[in-house]
Coordinates of C-alpha atoms and ligand atoms in Angstrom, one line a residue:
M14 CA 0.0 0.0 0.0
E15 CA 2.7 2.4 1.0
N16 CA 4.7 1.6 -2.1
Q17 CA 1.6 2.2 -4.3
D18 CA 1.1 5.6 -2.7
L19 CA 4.7 6.5 -3.2
I20 CA 4.6 5.6 -6.8
Q21 CA 1.5 7.7 -7.4
R22 CA 2.4 10.8 -5.3
G23 CA 6.2 10.8 -5.6
A24 CA 8.7 10.7 -2.8
W25 CA 12.1 12.1 -2.0
G26 CA 14.9 9.8 -3.1
S27 CA 16.8 10.4 0.2
K28 CA 16.9 12.4 3.3
V29 CA 19.5 14.7 1.7
A30 CA 17.1 15.3 -1.1
F31 CA 14.5 16.5 1.3
V32 CA 16.9 18.7 3.2
F33 CA 18.0 20.3 0.0
A34 CA 14.5 20.9 -1.3
A35 CA 13.1 22.2 2.0
S36 CA 16.2 24.4 2.5
G37 CA 15.5 25.6 -1.1
S38 CA 12.0 26.6 0.0
A39 CA 13.2 28.3 3.1
I40 CA 16.1 30.1 1.6
G41 CA 14.9 32.9 -0.6
L42 CA 14.1 36.6 -0.8
G43 CA 13.6 36.4 3.0
N44 CA 17.2 35.6 3.6
I45 CA 19.0 37.7 1.1
W46 CA 16.8 40.7 0.8
R47 CA 14.6 40.9 3.9
F48 CA 17.0 39.6 6.6
P49 CA 19.7 42.2 6.1
M50 CA 17.0 44.8 5.8
V51 CA 15.4 44.1 9.2
V52 CA 18.8 43.6 10.8
G53 CA 19.7 47.1 9.5
Q54 CA 16.5 48.6 10.7
N55 CA 16.7 47.0 14.1
G56 CA 20.2 47.9 15.2
G57 CA 22.3 45.1 14.0
A58 CA 23.9 42.3 16.0
L59 CA 21.3 42.1 18.8
F60 CA 18.6 41.4 16.3
V61 CA 20.8 38.6 14.9
L62 CA 21.0 37.1 18.3
V63 CA 17.3 37.3 19.1
Y64 CA 16.5 35.9 15.6
I65 CA 18.7 32.9 16.2
L66 CA 16.8 32.2 19.5
A67 CA 13.5 32.6 17.7
V68 CA 14.5 30.0 15.1
A69 CA 15.8 27.6 17.7
L70 CA 12.9 27.8 20.2
I71 CA 9.9 28.4 18.0
G72 CA 10.6 28.1 14.3
F73 CA 12.2 24.7 14.7
S74 CA 9.2 23.4 16.7
V75 CA 6.6 24.6 14.2
M76 CA 8.6 23.1 11.4
L77 CA 8.8 19.7 13.1
A78 CA 5.0 20.0 13.7
E79 CA 4.3 20.5 10.0
L80 CA 6.6 17.7 8.9
V81 CA 5.0 15.3 11.4
I82 CA 1.5 16.1 10.0
G83 CA 2.7 15.7 6.5
R84 CA 4.5 12.4 6.9
Y85 CA 1.8 10.8 9.1
T86 CA -0.9 11.6 6.6
K87 CA 1.1 11.5 3.3
K88 CA -1.2 14.2 2.1
N89 CA -1.4 17.8 0.9
P90 CA -2.4 20.2 3.7
A91 CA -6.2 20.1 3.0
G92 CA -6.2 16.3 2.8
A93 CA -3.9 16.0 5.9
F94 CA -6.2 17.8 8.3
K95 CA -9.3 16.0 6.9
F96 CA -7.5 12.7 7.3
I97 CA -6.7 13.3 11.0
K98 CA -10.0 14.9 12.0
P99 CA -12.6 13.9 9.4
G100 CA -15.8 15.9 9.2
S101 CA -14.4 18.8 11.3
L102 CA -13.6 22.3 10.2
W103 CA -9.8 21.7 10.8
K104 CA -9.4 21.0 7.1
L105 CA -9.9 24.7 6.6
I106 CA -6.3 25.2 7.8
G107 CA -5.3 23.3 4.7
Y108 CA -7.4 25.4 2.3
F109 CA -6.2 28.5 4.1
G110 CA -2.6 27.4 3.4
I111 CA -3.3 26.7 -0.3
L112 CA -4.9 30.1 -0.7
T113 CA -2.0 31.8 1.1
A114 CA 0.5 29.9 -1.0
M115 CA -1.0 31.0 -4.3
C116 CA -1.4 34.6 -3.2
I117 CA 2.1 34.9 -1.8
L118 CA 3.4 33.2 -5.0
S119 CA 1.7 35.8 -7.1
Y120 CA 3.7 38.8 -5.9
Y121 CA 6.8 36.9 -4.6
T122 CA 7.4 35.9 -8.3
V123 CA 7.1 39.5 -9.4
I124 CA 10.0 40.4 -7.0
A125 CA 11.9 37.3 -8.3
G126 CA 11.3 38.7 -11.8
W127 CA 12.9 42.0 -10.7
S128 CA 15.9 40.0 -9.6
A129 CA 16.0 38.2 -13.0
G130 CA 15.8 41.6 -14.7
Y131 CA 18.7 42.9 -12.6
L132 CA 20.7 39.8 -13.4
V133 CA 20.3 40.6 -17.1
K134 CA 21.1 44.3 -16.5
T135 CA 24.3 43.6 -14.5
A136 CA 25.4 40.9 -16.9
T137 CA 24.9 43.2 -19.9
G138 CA 26.8 46.0 -18.3
S139 CA 23.9 48.4 -17.5
F140 CA 25.4 49.4 -14.2
K141 CA 28.7 50.6 -15.4
T142 CA 31.2 52.8 -13.6
G143 CA 30.1 56.4 -12.9
M144 CA 26.8 55.3 -11.3
T145 CA 25.5 57.8 -8.7
S146 CA 22.8 57.2 -6.1
E147 CA 20.4 59.4 -8.0
L148 CA 21.0 57.4 -11.2
S149 CA 20.6 54.0 -9.4
D150 CA 17.4 55.2 -7.8
K151 CA 16.1 56.4 -11.1
L152 CA 17.0 53.1 -12.9
F153 CA 15.1 51.0 -10.3
T154 CA 12.1 53.3 -10.4
E155 CA 12.0 53.2 -14.1
F156 CA 12.5 49.4 -14.3
S157 CA 9.9 48.6 -11.7
A158 CA 7.4 51.0 -13.3
D159 CA 7.9 49.6 -16.8
P160 CA 4.9 47.2 -17.3
L161 CA 6.5 45.4 -20.2
Q162 CA 9.7 44.5 -18.5
T163 CA 8.2 43.6 -15.1
I164 CA 5.5 41.4 -16.6
L165 CA 8.0 39.8 -19.0
F166 CA 10.5 38.9 -16.2
F167 CA 7.6 37.8 -14.0
L168 CA 6.4 35.5 -16.8
V169 CA 9.9 34.1 -17.2
M170 CA 10.1 33.2 -13.5
I171 CA 6.6 31.7 -13.2
T172 CA 7.2 29.7 -16.4
I173 CA 10.4 28.2 -15.1
T174 CA 8.7 27.5 -11.7
T175 CA 5.7 25.8 -13.5
F176 CA 8.0 23.7 -15.7
I177 CA 10.0 22.4 -12.7
V178 CA 6.9 21.6 -10.6
S179 CA 5.2 19.9 -13.5
K180 CA 8.1 17.4 -13.6
G181 CA 7.2 16.1 -10.2
I182 CA 9.1 15.3 -7.0
K183 CA 12.1 13.3 -8.1
G184 CA 12.4 14.4 -11.7
G185 CA 11.6 18.1 -11.0
I186 CA 11.9 19.6 -7.6
E187 CA 14.6 17.1 -6.3
R188 CA 16.7 17.1 -9.4
W189 CA 16.7 20.9 -9.7
T190 CA 17.2 21.8 -6.0
K191 CA 20.1 19.3 -5.9
I192 CA 21.8 21.3 -8.6
L193 CA 20.8 24.8 -7.6
M194 CA 21.4 24.6 -3.8
P195 CA 25.1 23.7 -4.0
I196 CA 25.6 26.5 -6.5
L197 CA 23.9 28.9 -4.2
F198 CA 26.1 27.8 -1.3
I199 CA 29.3 28.2 -3.2
L200 CA 28.3 31.6 -4.6
I201 CA 27.3 33.0 -1.3
I202 CA 30.5 31.9 0.4
Y203 CA 32.5 33.4 -2.4
L204 CA 30.7 36.7 -2.2
A205 CA 31.0 36.8 1.6
I206 CA 34.8 36.4 1.4
R207 CA 34.9 39.0 -1.3
A208 CA 32.9 41.5 0.8
L209 CA 35.1 40.8 3.9
M210 CA 38.1 41.9 1.8
L211 CA 36.7 45.3 1.0
P212 CA 38.5 48.2 2.7
G213 CA 36.4 49.4 5.6
A214 CA 34.7 46.1 6.0
K215 CA 35.5 45.9 9.7
Q216 CA 33.0 48.6 10.7
G217 CA 30.2 46.6 9.1
I218 CA 31.2 43.4 10.9
T219 CA 31.1 45.3 14.2
F220 CA 27.6 46.5 13.5
Y221 CA 26.6 43.1 12.4
L222 CA 28.2 41.0 15.1
K223 CA 28.8 43.0 18.3
P224 CA 25.4 43.3 20.1
D225 CA 24.4 46.4 21.9
F226 CA 22.0 45.1 24.6
S227 CA 20.6 48.5 25.2
L228 CA 18.6 48.2 22.0
L229 CA 16.5 45.3 23.3
S230 CA 12.8 46.1 22.8
G231 CA 9.5 44.3 22.3
K232 CA 9.4 45.4 18.7
L233 CA 12.8 43.9 18.0
V234 CA 11.6 40.5 19.4
L235 CA 8.4 40.6 17.4
F236 CA 10.2 41.5 14.2
A237 CA 12.6 38.6 14.8
L238 CA 9.8 36.1 15.2
G239 CA 7.9 37.3 12.1
Q240 CA 11.0 37.1 10.1
A241 CA 11.7 33.6 11.4
F242 CA 8.3 32.3 10.2
F243 CA 8.6 33.9 6.8
S244 CA 12.1 32.8 6.3
L245 CA 11.5 29.2 7.3
S246 CA 8.4 28.9 5.1
L247 CA 6.1 28.1 8.0
G248 CA 2.4 28.6 8.5
M249 CA 0.9 27.6 5.2
G250 CA 1.6 23.9 4.9
I251 CA 4.6 23.9 2.7
M252 CA 6.4 21.7 5.2
V253 CA 3.3 19.5 5.5
T254 CA 3.5 19.0 1.8
Y255 CA 7.2 18.4 1.7
G256 CA 6.9 16.2 4.8
S257 CA 4.4 14.0 3.0
Y258 CA 7.1 12.8 0.7
I259 CA 9.5 11.8 3.5
S260 CA 10.2 8.2 4.2
K261 CA 9.1 6.6 7.5
S262 CA 12.7 5.7 8.3
D263 CA 14.0 9.2 8.2
N264 CA 14.7 11.2 11.3
L265 CA 12.4 14.2 11.2
V266 CA 14.1 16.0 14.1
S267 CA 17.4 16.1 12.4
S268 CA 15.8 16.9 9.1
A269 CA 14.1 19.9 10.5
G270 CA 17.3 20.9 12.4
W271 CA 19.3 20.9 9.2
V272 CA 16.8 23.0 7.3
C273 CA 16.7 25.6 10.2
F274 CA 20.5 25.5 10.3
F275 CA 21.0 26.1 6.5
D276 CA 18.3 28.8 6.4
T277 CA 19.9 30.7 9.2
L278 CA 23.4 30.2 7.8
I279 CA 22.5 31.7 4.4
A280 CA 20.7 34.6 6.1
F281 CA 23.8 35.1 8.2
F282 CA 26.1 35.1 5.1
A283 CA 23.8 37.5 3.3
G284 CA 24.4 39.9 6.2
I285 CA 28.2 39.3 5.8
I286 CA 27.8 40.3 2.2
I287 CA 25.7 43.3 2.8
F288 CA 27.0 45.0 5.9
P289 CA 30.7 45.2 5.1
T290 CA 29.8 46.4 1.6
L291 CA 27.4 49.0 3.0
F292 CA 29.9 50.4 5.5
A293 CA 32.8 50.3 2.9
I294 CA 31.0 53.0 0.9
P295 CA 30.1 56.0 3.1
G296 CA 26.7 57.7 2.5
I297 CA 24.6 54.6 2.6
A298 CA 22.7 53.8 5.7
P299 CA 22.0 50.3 6.9
T300 CA 18.4 51.4 7.4
A301 CA 17.9 51.9 3.7
G302 CA 14.8 49.6 3.8
P303 CA 13.1 47.6 1.0
G304 CA 15.0 49.4 -1.8
L305 CA 18.3 48.2 -0.3
V306 CA 19.2 45.5 -2.7
F307 CA 17.9 46.9 -5.9
K308 CA 18.8 50.5 -5.5
V309 CA 22.0 50.4 -3.4
L310 CA 23.9 47.3 -4.6
P311 CA 24.3 48.3 -8.3
L312 CA 25.9 51.5 -7.0
I313 CA 28.3 49.5 -4.9
F314 CA 29.0 47.1 -7.7
S315 CA 30.0 50.0 -9.9
K316 CA 32.5 51.2 -7.4
I317 CA 34.4 48.0 -6.5
P318 CA 37.0 46.3 -8.6
G319 CA 35.4 43.4 -10.5
G320 CA 32.1 44.9 -9.6
A321 CA 30.3 43.8 -12.8
L322 CA 31.1 40.2 -12.1
F323 CA 30.4 40.5 -8.4
G324 CA 27.0 42.1 -9.3
T325 CA 26.1 39.5 -11.9
L326 CA 26.9 36.7 -9.4
F327 CA 24.9 38.4 -6.7
F328 CA 21.7 38.7 -8.8
L329 CA 22.2 35.2 -10.1
L330 CA 22.3 33.9 -6.5
F331 CA 19.3 36.0 -5.7
S332 CA 17.3 34.6 -8.6
I333 CA 18.2 31.0 -7.8
A334 CA 17.2 31.5 -4.2
A335 CA 13.9 33.0 -5.2
L336 CA 13.3 30.2 -7.7
T337 CA 13.7 27.4 -5.2
S338 CA 11.1 29.2 -3.0
T339 CA 8.6 29.8 -5.8
I340 CA 8.8 26.1 -6.6
S341 CA 7.7 25.2 -3.1
L342 CA 4.9 27.7 -3.1
L343 CA 3.5 26.3 -6.3
E344 CA 3.9 22.7 -5.0
V345 CA 1.3 23.3 -2.3
P346 CA -1.7 24.0 -4.6
V347 CA -0.5 21.5 -7.2
A348 CA -0.3 18.7 -4.6
Y349 CA -3.8 19.6 -3.6
F350 CA -5.2 19.2 -7.1
V351 CA -3.2 16.0 -7.7
D352 CA -4.4 14.4 -4.5
E353 CA -7.9 15.7 -3.9
R354 CA -9.1 16.3 -7.5
S355 CA -7.1 13.6 -9.2
W356 CA -5.7 16.0 -11.8
S357 CA -2.5 15.0 -13.5
R358 CA 0.5 16.9 -12.1
Y359 CA 1.1 18.4 -15.5
K360 CA -2.4 19.8 -15.8
A361 CA -2.3 21.1 -12.2
A362 CA 1.0 22.8 -12.6
I363 CA 0.0 24.6 -15.8
L364 CA -3.4 25.7 -14.7
V365 CA -2.3 26.9 -11.3
G366 CA 0.7 28.6 -12.9
L367 CA -1.5 30.4 -15.3
F368 CA -3.9 31.4 -12.5
V369 CA -1.1 32.7 -10.4
F370 CA 0.3 34.7 -13.4
C371 CA -3.1 36.4 -13.8
L372 CA -3.3 37.1 -10.1
G373 CA 0.2 38.6 -10.0
I374 CA -0.3 41.1 -12.8
P375 CA -1.8 43.8 -10.5
S376 CA 1.2 43.3 -8.3
A377 CA 3.6 43.7 -11.2
L378 CA 1.8 46.9 -12.1
S379 CA 1.7 48.3 -8.6
S380 CA 5.2 49.9 -8.7
G381 CA 4.3 52.6 -11.2
G382 CA 3.1 50.4 -14.1
M383 CA -0.5 51.4 -13.7
A384 CA -1.8 54.3 -11.7
F385 CA -4.7 52.5 -10.0
F386 CA -2.7 49.6 -8.6
T387 CA 0.2 51.8 -7.6
K388 CA -2.1 54.1 -5.7
I389 CA -3.7 51.3 -3.7
D390 CA -0.3 49.7 -3.3
F391 CA -1.6 46.3 -4.4
M392 CA 1.6 44.4 -3.7
G393 CA 2.0 45.9 -0.3
K394 CA -1.6 45.0 0.6
M395 CA -1.0 41.4 -0.6
D396 CA 2.2 41.2 1.4
F397 CA 0.5 42.5 4.6
I398 CA -2.6 40.3 4.4
F399 CA -1.0 37.1 3.4
L400 CA 2.5 37.3 4.9
S401 CA 2.1 39.4 8.0
L402 CA -1.4 38.1 8.9
F403 CA -2.1 34.7 7.4
L404 CA 1.3 33.1 8.0
P405 CA 1.3 33.6 11.8
I406 CA -2.4 32.7 12.0
G407 CA -1.6 29.5 10.0
A408 CA 1.3 28.6 12.3
L409 CA -0.9 29.3 15.4
L410 CA -3.7 27.0 14.1
I411 CA -1.1 24.3 13.4
C412 CA 0.2 24.5 17.0
V413 CA -3.3 24.4 18.5
F414 CA -4.2 21.5 16.2
L415 CA -1.2 19.5 17.2
G416 CA -1.1 20.4 20.9
Y417 CA -4.8 20.2 21.7
V418 CA -6.7 18.4 19.0
W419 CA -4.6 15.6 17.6
G420 CA -2.5 15.6 20.7
M421 CA 1.2 15.6 21.4
K422 CA 1.1 11.9 22.2
N423 CA 0.1 10.9 18.7
A424 CA 2.4 13.5 17.1
T425 CA 5.3 12.2 19.2
Q426 CA 4.5 8.6 18.1
E427 CA 5.1 9.7 14.5
V428 CA 8.4 11.4 15.4
L429 CA 9.6 8.2 17.0
S430 CA 9.5 6.4 13.6
G431 CA 13.0 7.1 12.4
N432 CA 14.1 8.6 15.7
P433 CA 13.3 6.1 18.5
L434 CA 15.0 8.2 21.2
F435 CA 13.6 11.7 20.5
K436 CA 15.4 13.4 23.4
L437 CA 13.8 16.8 22.7
R438 CA 10.2 15.6 23.2
A439 CA 9.5 17.5 26.4
L440 CA 10.9 20.8 25.0
W441 CA 9.0 20.3 21.8
S442 CA 5.7 19.7 23.6
F443 CA 6.2 22.8 25.7
S444 CA 7.0 24.9 22.7
I445 CA 4.0 23.7 20.6
K446 CA 1.5 23.9 23.5
F447 CA 2.6 27.1 25.2
L448 CA 5.6 29.0 24.0
S449 CA 4.9 29.2 20.2
P450 CA 1.1 29.9 20.4
I451 CA 1.6 32.6 23.0
A452 CA 4.4 34.2 21.0
I453 CA 2.3 34.2 17.9
L454 CA -0.7 35.7 19.7
I455 CA 1.5 38.5 20.8
I456 CA 2.8 39.1 17.3
L457 CA -0.8 39.3 16.0
Y458 CA -1.8 41.6 18.8
F459 CA 0.9 44.0 17.9
I460 CA 0.7 43.6 14.1
K461 CA -0.6 47.1 13.6
T462 CA 2.3 48.7 15.3
I463 CA 4.7 46.5 13.5
S464 CA 3.4 47.4 10.1
E465 CA 3.6 51.1 10.7
Ligands
LIG512 N1 11.0 31.3 3.0 C1 11.1 32.0 1.8 C2 12.1 33.1 1.9 O1 12.8 33.3 2.8 C3 9.8 32.7 1.5 C4 8.6 31.8 1.6 C5 7.7 32.0 2.6 C6 8.5 30.7 0.8 C7 6.6 31.2 2.7 C8 7.5 29.9 0.9 C9 6.6 30.1 1.8 O2 12.2 33.8 0.9

């Protein structure tokens, strides 16, 4: 029976394949673009420290919870909750996750498209020497407001994503993440070393690694938690879906541990790339915000020796990281249509891909491409509703479901398969039942203040 299921649904070829694919989902714009941005805005090293604690104490527990549900049921999120609690409303968590995944995918891929556009621009020498901050600013504003270019690069990214997902688990996601992830690691380490060699790098490292405890605040902690959920791809059932392809003999605890470790490591290296570079060129503040990568980096690349190559590599890395995340976002709805509606994977990938493309057009046009969508800040609204609101709600519901509905006893039983000792069980139980839900409720309570 199990074999039959595996043949129909697909499965990871090995534990390493799962760790690569799940790390591919986790590592994305969140690590390379958002992590340095929030570190910069929240005073540097102390944020890094609190972030690491948030990942270890809460992110890791929620990830293990999602993997357990996925592997136990061998289903997509909607099917999984239905399977454990048939006839109840809990299956709505699954639908909620599928909706969130499609909506996040629609604008996330637009940003991935910007990155692809910048890759082409740097590779073809658009950011030559003599770049000023005004010019760089103007170039980004013009690029993101050009409907033709933004939609075209968006289309390229969603097409590649659809193609890979349509090829299935082993032949698509596994094969490609196994190629893309090692490239990403090598590139990021190379760039970090390159950044550390810049004159003036030391000041950036001090900002990034020497904590100033006087900066500790509630807001800092909340930001760190929110960033952890987003960065680890939690709260919408991605890890339920990826967990459903894991073998019963794999150790879920160490799998989750590796994914959290790699995700944090890449975010950490992204900071090592950004901060020394920022501090090496006076006049750029670490608090530059969302425009940081696209507006500021081309300026820096034009000033350092070998900058064109450095820049091309950076945007290549950025695009690869984004792509392995868009793949995981598309996989959630595709798994649903394959499992629950018996669609072929091919049909599901193409139809959902097409739908997401249509849904993303307003986002692509909301940075100046079309007055109406720009005025209502369509992309910003999508980001706030689905990322800041729906992800933590999803994670909260998963904790409540596991801790109080299905029960930690049943969940622990599933972990024991592949990890008979499970030494962290008491800590995990405590985190799922109390620590994580309370922390998320606090985030949700303060969400208004955070978004301002
Ligand atoms: N974790 C991804 C990143 O850091 C973003 C993401 C969030 C992907 C949620 C899938 C689901 O960029």
